[in-house]
CSV table of C-alpha atoms (C1' of nucleotides) in Angstrom, one decimal:
chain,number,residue,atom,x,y,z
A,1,UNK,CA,-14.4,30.4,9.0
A,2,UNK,CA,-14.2,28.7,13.0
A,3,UNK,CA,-11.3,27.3,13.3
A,4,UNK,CA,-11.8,24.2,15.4
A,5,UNK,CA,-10.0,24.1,19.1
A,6,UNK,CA,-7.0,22.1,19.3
A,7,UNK,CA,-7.2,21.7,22.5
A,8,UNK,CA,-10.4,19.5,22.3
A,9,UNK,CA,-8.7,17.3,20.0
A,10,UNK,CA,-5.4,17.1,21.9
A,11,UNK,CA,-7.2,16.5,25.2
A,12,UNK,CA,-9.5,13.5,23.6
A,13,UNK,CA,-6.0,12.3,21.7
A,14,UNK,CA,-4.5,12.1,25.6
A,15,UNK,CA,-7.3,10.0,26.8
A,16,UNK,CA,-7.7,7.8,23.8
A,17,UNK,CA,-4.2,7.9,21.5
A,18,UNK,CA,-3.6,4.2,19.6
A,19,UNK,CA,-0.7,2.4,20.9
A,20,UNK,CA,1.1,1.5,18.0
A,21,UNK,CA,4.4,-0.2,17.2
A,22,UNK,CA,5.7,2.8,15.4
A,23,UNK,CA,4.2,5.5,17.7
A,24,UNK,CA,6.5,6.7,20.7
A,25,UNK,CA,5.0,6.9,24.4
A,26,UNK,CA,4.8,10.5,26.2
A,27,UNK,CA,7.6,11.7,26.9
A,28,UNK,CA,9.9,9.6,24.4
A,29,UNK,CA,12.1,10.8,21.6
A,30,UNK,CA,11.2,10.0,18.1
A,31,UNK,CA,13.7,8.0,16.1
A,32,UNK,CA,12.7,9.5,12.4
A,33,UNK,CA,14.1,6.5,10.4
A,34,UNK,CA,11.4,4.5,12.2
A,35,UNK,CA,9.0,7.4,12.0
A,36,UNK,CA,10.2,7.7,8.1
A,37,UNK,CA,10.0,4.0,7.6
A,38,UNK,CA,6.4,3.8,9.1
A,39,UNK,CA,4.8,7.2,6.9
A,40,UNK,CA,6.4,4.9,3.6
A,41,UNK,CA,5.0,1.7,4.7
A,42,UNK,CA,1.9,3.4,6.0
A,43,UNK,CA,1.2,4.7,2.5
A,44,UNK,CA,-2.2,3.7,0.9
A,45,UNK,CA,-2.1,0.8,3.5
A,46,UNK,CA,-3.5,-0.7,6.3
A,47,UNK,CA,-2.3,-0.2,10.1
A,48,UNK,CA,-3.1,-4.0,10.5
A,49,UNK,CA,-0.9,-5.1,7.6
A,50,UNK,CA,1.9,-3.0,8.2
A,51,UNK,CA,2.5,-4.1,12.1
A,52,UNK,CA,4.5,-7.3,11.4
A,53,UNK,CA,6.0,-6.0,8.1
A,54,UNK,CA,7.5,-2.6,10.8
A,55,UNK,CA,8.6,-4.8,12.9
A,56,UNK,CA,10.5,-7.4,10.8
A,57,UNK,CA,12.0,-4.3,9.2
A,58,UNK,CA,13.3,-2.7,12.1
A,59,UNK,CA,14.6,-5.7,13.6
A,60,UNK,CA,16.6,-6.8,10.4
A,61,UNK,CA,17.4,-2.7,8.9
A,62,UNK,CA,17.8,-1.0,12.7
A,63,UNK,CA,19.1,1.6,11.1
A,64,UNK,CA,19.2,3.9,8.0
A,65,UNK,CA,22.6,3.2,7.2
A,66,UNK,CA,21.8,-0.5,7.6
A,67,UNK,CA,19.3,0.0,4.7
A,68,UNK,CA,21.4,1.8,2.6
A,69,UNK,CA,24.1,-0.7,3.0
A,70,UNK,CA,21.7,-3.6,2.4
A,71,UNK,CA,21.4,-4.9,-1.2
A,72,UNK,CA,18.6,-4.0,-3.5
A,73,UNK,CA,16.8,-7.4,-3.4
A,74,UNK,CA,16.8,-7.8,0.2
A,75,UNK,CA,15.1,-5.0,1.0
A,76,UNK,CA,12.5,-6.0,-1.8
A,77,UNK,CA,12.3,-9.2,-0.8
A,78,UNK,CA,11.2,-8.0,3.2
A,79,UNK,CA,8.8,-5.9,1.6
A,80,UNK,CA,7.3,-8.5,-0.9
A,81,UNK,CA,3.5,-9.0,-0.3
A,82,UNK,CA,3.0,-5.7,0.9
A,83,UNK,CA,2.2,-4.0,-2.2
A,84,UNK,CA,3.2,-0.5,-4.6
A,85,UNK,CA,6.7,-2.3,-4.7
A,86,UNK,CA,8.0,1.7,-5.8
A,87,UNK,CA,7.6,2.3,-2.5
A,88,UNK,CA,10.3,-0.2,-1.6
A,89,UNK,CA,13.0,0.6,-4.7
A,90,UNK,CA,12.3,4.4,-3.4
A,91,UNK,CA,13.0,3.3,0.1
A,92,UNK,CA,16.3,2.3,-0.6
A,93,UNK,CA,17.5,4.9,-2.3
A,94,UNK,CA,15.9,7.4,0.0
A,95,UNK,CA,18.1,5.4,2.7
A,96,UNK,CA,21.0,6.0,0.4
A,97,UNK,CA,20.7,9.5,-0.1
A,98,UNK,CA,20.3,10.4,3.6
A,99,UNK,CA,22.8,8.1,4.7
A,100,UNK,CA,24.8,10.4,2.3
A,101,UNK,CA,23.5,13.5,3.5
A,102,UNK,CA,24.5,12.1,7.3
A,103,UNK,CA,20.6,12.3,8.7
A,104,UNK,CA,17.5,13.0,7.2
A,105,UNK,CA,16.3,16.9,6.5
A,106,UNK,CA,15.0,18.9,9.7
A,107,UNK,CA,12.4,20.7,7.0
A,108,UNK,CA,9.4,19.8,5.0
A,109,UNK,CA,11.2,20.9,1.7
A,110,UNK,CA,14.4,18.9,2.3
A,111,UNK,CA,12.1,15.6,2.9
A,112,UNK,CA,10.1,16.5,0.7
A,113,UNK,CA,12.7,16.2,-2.2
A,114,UNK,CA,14.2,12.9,-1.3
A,115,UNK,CA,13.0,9.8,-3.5
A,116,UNK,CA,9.1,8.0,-2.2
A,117,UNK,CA,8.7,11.4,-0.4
A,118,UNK,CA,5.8,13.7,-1.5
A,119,UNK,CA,3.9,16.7,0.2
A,120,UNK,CA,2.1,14.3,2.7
A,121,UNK,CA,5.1,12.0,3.8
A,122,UNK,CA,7.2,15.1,4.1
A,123,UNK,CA,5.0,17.1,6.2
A,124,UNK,CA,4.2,13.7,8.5
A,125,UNK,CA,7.8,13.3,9.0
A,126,UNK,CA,8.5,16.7,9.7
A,127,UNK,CA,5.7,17.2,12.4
A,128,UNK,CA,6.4,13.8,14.2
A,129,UNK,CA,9.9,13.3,14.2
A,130,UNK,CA,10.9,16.9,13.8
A,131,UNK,CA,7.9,19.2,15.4
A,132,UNK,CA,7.2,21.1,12.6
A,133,UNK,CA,4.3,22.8,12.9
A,134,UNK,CA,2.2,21.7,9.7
A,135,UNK,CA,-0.6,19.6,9.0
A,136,UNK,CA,-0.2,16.5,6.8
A,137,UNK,CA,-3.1,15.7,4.5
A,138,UNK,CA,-3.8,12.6,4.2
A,139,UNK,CA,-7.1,10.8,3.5
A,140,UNK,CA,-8.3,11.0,7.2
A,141,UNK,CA,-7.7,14.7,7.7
A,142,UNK,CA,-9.4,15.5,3.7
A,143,UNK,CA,-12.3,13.9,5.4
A,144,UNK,CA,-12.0,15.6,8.7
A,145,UNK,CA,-12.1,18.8,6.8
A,146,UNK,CA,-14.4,18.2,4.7
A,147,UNK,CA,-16.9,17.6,7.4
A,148,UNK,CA,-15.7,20.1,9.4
A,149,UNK,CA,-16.3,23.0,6.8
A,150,UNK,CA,-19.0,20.9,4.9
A,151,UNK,CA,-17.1,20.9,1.6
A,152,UNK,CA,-19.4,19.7,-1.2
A,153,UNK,CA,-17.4,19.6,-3.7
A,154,UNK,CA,-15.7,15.9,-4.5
A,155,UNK,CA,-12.9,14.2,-4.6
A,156,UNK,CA,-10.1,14.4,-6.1
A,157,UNK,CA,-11.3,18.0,-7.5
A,158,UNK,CA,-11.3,18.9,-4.0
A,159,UNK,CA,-8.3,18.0,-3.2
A,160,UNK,CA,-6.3,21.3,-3.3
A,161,UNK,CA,-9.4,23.1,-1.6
A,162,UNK,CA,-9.5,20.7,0.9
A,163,UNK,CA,-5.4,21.0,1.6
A,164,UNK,CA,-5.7,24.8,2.3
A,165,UNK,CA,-8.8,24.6,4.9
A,166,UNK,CA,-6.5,21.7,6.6
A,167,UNK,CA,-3.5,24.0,6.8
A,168,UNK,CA,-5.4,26.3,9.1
A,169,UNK,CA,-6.4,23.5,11.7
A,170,UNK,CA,-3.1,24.0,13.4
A,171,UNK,CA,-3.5,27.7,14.1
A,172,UNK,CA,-4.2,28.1,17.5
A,173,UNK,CA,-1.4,27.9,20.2
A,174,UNK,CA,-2.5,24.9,21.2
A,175,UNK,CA,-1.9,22.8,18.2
A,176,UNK,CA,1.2,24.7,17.5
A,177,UNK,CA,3.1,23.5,20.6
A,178,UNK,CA,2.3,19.9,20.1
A,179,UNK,CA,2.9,19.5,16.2
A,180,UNK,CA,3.5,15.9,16.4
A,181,UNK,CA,0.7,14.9,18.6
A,182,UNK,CA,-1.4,17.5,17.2
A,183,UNK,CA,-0.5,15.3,13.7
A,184,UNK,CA,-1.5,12.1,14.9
A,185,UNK,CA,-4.2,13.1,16.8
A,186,UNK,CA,-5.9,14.0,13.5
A,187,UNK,CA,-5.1,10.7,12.0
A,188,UNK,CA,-6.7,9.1,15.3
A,189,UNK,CA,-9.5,10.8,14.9
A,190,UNK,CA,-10.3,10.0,11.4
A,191,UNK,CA,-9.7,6.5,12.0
A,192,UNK,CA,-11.9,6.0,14.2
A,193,UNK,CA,-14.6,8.5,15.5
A,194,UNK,CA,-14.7,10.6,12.4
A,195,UNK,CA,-14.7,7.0,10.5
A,196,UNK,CA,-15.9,6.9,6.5
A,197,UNK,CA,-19.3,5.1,7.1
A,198,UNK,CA,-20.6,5.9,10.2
A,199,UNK,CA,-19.1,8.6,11.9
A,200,UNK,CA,-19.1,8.8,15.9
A,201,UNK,CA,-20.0,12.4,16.2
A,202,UNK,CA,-21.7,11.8,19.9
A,203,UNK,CA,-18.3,11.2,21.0
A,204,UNK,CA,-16.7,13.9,19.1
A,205,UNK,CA,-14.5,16.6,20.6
A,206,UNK,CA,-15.1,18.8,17.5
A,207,UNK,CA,-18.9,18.0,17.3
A,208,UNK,CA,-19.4,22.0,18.2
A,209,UNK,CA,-17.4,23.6,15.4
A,210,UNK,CA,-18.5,21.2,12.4
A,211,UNK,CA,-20.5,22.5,10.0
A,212,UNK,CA,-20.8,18.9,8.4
A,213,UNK,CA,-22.5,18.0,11.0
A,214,UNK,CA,-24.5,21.1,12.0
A,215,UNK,CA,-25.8,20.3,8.6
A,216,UNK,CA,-26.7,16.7,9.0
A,217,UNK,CA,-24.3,15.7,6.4
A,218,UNK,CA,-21.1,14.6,8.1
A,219,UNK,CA,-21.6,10.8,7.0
A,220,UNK,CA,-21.9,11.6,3.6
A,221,UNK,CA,-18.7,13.3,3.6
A,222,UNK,CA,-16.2,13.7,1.4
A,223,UNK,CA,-17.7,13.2,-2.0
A,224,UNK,CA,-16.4,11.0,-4.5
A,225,UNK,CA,-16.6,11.2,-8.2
A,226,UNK,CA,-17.2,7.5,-9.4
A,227,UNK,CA,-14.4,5.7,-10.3
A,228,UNK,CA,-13.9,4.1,-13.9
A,229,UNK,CA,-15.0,0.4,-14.4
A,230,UNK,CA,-12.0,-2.0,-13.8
A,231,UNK,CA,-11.1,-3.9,-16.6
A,232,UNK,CA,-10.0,-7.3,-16.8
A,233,UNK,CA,-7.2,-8.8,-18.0
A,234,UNK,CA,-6.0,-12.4,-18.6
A,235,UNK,CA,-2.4,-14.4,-17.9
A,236,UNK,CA,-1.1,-17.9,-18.0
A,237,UNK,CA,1.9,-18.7,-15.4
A,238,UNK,CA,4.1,-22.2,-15.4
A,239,UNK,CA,4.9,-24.3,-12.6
A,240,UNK,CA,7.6,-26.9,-13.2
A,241,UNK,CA,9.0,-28.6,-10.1
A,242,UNK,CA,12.2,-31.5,-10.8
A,243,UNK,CA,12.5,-34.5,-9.3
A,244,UNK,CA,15.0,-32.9,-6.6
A,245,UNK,CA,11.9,-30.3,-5.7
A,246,UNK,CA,12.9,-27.3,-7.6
A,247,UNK,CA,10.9,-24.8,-9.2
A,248,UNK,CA,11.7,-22.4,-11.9
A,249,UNK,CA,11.1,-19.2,-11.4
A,250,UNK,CA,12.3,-15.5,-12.7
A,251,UNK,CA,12.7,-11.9,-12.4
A,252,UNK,CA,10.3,-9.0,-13.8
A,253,UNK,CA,11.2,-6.0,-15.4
A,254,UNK,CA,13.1,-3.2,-13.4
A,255,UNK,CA,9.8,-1.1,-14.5
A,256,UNK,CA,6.3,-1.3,-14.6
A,257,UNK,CA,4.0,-3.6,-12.4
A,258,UNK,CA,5.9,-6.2,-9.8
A,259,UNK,CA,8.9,-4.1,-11.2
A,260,UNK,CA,11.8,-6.3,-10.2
A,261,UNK,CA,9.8,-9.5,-8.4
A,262,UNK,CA,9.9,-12.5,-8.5
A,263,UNK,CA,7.3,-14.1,-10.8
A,264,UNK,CA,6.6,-17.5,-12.2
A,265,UNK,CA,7.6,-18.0,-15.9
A,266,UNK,CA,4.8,-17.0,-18.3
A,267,UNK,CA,2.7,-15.0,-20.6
A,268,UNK,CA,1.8,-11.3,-21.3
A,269,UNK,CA,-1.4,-10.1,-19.3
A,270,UNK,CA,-3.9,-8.7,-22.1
A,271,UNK,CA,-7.4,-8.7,-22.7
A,272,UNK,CA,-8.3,-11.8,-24.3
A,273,UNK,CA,-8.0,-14.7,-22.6
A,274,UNK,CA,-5.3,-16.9,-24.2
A,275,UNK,CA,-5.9,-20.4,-26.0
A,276,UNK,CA,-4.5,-23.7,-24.4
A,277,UNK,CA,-2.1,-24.5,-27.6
A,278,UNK,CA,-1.4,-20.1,-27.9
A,279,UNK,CA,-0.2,-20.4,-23.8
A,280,UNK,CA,1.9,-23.5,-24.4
A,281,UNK,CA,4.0,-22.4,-27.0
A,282,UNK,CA,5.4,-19.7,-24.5
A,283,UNK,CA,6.0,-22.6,-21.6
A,284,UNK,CA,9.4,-22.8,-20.3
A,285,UNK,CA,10.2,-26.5,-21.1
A,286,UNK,CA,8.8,-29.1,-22.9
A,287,UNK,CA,7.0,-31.4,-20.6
A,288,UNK,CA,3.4,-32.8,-19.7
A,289,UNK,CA,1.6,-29.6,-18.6
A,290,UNK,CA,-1.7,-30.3,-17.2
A,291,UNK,CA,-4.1,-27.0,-16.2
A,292,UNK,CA,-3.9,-26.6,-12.3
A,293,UNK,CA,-6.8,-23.9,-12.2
A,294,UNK,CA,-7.7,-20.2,-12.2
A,295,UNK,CA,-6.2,-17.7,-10.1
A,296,UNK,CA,-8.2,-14.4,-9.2
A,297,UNK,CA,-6.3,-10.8,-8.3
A,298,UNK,CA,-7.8,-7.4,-8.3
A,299,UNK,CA,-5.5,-4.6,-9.1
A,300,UNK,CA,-6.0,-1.3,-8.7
A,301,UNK,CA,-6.5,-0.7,-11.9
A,302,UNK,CA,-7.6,-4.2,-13.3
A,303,UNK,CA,-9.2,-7.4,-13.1
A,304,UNK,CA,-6.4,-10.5,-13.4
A,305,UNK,CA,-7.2,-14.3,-14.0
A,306,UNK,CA,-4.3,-16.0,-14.1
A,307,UNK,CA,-4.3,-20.0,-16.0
A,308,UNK,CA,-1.8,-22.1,-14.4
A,309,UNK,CA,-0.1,-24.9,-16.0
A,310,UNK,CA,2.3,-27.4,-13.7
A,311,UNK,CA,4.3,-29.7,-14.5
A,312,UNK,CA,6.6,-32.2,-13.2
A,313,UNK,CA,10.5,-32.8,-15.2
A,314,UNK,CA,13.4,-35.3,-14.2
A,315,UNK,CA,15.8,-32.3,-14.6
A,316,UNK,CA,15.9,-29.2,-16.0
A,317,UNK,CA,18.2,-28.5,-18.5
A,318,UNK,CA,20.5,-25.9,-18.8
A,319,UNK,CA,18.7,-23.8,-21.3
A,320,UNK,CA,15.8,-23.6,-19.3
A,321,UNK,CA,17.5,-22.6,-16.1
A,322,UNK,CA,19.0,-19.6,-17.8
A,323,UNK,CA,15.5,-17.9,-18.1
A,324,UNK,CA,15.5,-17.3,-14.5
A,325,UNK,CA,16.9,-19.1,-11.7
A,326,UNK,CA,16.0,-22.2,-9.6
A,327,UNK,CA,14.2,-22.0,-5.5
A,328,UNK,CA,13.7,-25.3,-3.5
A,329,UNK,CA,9.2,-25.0,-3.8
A,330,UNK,CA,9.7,-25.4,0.3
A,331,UNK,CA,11.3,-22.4,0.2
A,332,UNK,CA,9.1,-20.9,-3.0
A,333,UNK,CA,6.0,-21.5,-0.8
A,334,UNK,CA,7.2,-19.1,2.1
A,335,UNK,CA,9.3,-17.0,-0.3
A,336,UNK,CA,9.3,-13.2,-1.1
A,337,UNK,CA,7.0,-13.3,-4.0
A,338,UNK,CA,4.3,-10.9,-4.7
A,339,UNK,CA,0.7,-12.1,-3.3
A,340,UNK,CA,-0.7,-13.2,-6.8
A,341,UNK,CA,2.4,-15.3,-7.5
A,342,UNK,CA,1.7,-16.8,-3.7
A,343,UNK,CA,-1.7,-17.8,-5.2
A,344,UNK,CA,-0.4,-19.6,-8.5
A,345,UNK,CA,2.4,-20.9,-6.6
A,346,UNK,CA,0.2,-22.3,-4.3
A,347,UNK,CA,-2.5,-23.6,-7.1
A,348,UNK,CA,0.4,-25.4,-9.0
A,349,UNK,CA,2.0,-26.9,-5.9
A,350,UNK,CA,-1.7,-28.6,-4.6
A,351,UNK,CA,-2.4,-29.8,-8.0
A,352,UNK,CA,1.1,-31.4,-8.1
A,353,UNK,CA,0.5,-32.6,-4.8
A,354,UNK,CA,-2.9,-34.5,-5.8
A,355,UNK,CA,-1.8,-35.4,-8.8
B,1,DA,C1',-4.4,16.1,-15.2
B,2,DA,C1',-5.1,11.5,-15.6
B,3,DC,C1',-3.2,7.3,-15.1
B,4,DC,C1',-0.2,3.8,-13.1
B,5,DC,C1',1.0,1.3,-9.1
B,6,DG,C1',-0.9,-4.0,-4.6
B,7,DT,C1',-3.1,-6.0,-1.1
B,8,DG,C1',-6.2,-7.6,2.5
B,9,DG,C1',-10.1,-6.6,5.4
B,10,DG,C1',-14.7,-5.0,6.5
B,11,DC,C1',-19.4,-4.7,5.4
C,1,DT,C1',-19.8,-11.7,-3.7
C,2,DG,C1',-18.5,-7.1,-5.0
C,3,DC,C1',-17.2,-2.8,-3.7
C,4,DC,C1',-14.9,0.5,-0.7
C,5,DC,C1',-11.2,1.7,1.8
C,6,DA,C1',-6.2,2.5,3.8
C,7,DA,C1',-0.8,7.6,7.4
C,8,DG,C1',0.1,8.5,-1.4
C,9,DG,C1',3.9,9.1,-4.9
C,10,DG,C1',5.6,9.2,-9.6
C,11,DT,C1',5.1,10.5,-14.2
DNA sequence: AACCCGTGGGC
DNA sequence: TGCCCAAGGGT
């Protein structure tokens, strides 16, 4: 088994390292809420889509004790359109328990048992903010190593296989007095020379030591077992606005999907599609509901298509207000709502607005 | 172990 | 358009 030389990578990672919001210069300290914060945001999610989200965080939560003194829905409510809202309800309480603990861990086992943190997160946080010497997997460094030691076997089989080669990459003295760069170097290079599709290995600094390549198979690397087909599922949401521009809107349930957002009254999400008179009956208030159109969403693990009814009222009356609470729709529009309640808001606010 | 949990962009 | 993918964790 080669063990690839760290300081290839760590020499290409000082000519060609991402500047990123989270990211410290040379030279600079790391802050390891923001490091924290970044690893949680960072999870299963896109560098571009996390950028203004960081920043809007650590502008209005500077600090850890600022999120742990924040309430609940506030924090929610900054995080809402950028998806797995468990990652924000375990954010908070992460920030509670390590404001209580007066800083965060210094090891990979204290981070890792805090709440949102697994064996990834903790080993990231640990090696950037901390220098640890580890190696966090994440899915650029399973596909590194899996091209680097041509590992056929696929996903997520591999997975533990692919953890153990990985914890070896950081075994030379090299990587082991750079732990944090050596880190993000890694995720640097997966993101962009070592790429899924069409892998840059002309311009690698590891193109001598990979077997993946050696064996002409570095593209096609890792494997994947298919996934299962995505199902599909079907929903009817309401949108009543009063005279005064109010729209009624309520909370989900503190588990499950959306867990605590804000949604737009309506029905269950099952696999048949629901009958006009079957979706009324469950509307919010009597009025003249007229069907605004079709809203698409792909979940992870389903297809939604989402009826929406709108409506206009004089007033709501009390009984109807006290299934959720009332948002001024110029404020709904903008509002911290999950993404596929931004789309039905948005298709019951244009039909109201044609109508 | 297998399933649940979002979203937007790229090709 | 549809599918794949992204600095995964919890149960």
């Amino acid at each position: 088994m080669i063990t690839p030389p760290a300081h290839a990578l760590l020499h290409w990672y000082d000519r060609h390292r991402r500047t990123l919001p989270w990211r410290c210069t040379e030279g600079e300290t790391p802050d390891p809420y923001r490091v924290w914060l970044s690893e949680i945001m960072l999870q299963q999610t896109t560098v571009k889509a996390v950028g203004p989200y960081y920043l809007r965080f650590v502008e209005k939560f500077p600090t850890v004790q600022a999120l742990a003194a924040a309430p609940r829905d506030d924090v929610l409510a900054a995080w809402a359109g950028l998806g797995y809202y468990s990652r924000a309800r375990n954010l908070h309480a992460c920030a509670q328990a390590v404001a209580a603990l007066g800083g965060f861990p210094r090891t990979v086992e204290g981070l890792r048992a805090l709440p949102g943190i697994g064996a990834y997160t903790a080993a990231a946080v640990a090696a950037i903010a901390f220098g640890v010497p580890v190696v966090p997997v994440d899915g650029n460094v399973e596909r590194v190593t899996a091209r680097l030691y041509n590992v056929q076997d696929p996903l997520p089989a591999a997975r533990k296989t692919l953890a153990q080669l990985a914890s070896g990459l950081n075994a030379d003295a090299p990587a082991r007095a750079r732990p944090s760069d050596f880190a993000q170097a890694l995720f640097d290079l997966g993101s962009s020379l070592c790429s899924p599709r069409q892998p840059a290995c002309g311009l690698c600094p590891w193109q001598g030591t990979c077997a993946g390549y050696a064996q002409g198979m570095a593209a096609t690397l890792p494997r994947k077992t298919p996934k299962a087909e995505r199902p599909v599922r079907h929903g009817v949401h309401f949108m009543v606005m009063d005279a005064a521009g109010h729209v009624l809107l309520r909370k989900r349930p503190e588990t499950g999907l959306l867990a605590a957002m804000t949604e737009l009254p309506g029905t269950a999400w099952r696999t048949e599609p629901w009958a006009e008179a079957e979706a009324l009956a469950q509307a919010p208030t009597t009025a003249q509901w007229a069907r605004a159109g079709v809203v698409k969403h792909v979940f992870t693990h389903f297809t939604l298509y989402v009826v929406v009814y709108a409506a206009r009222v004089e007033r709501f009356a009390n009984t109807d207000v006290a299934q959720g609470f009332l948002l001024p729709v110029t404020q709904a529009k903008t509002a911290s709502l999950p993404s596929i309640m931004q789309k039905c808001m948005t298709a019951g606010y244009d039909f109201l607005h044609r109508a």
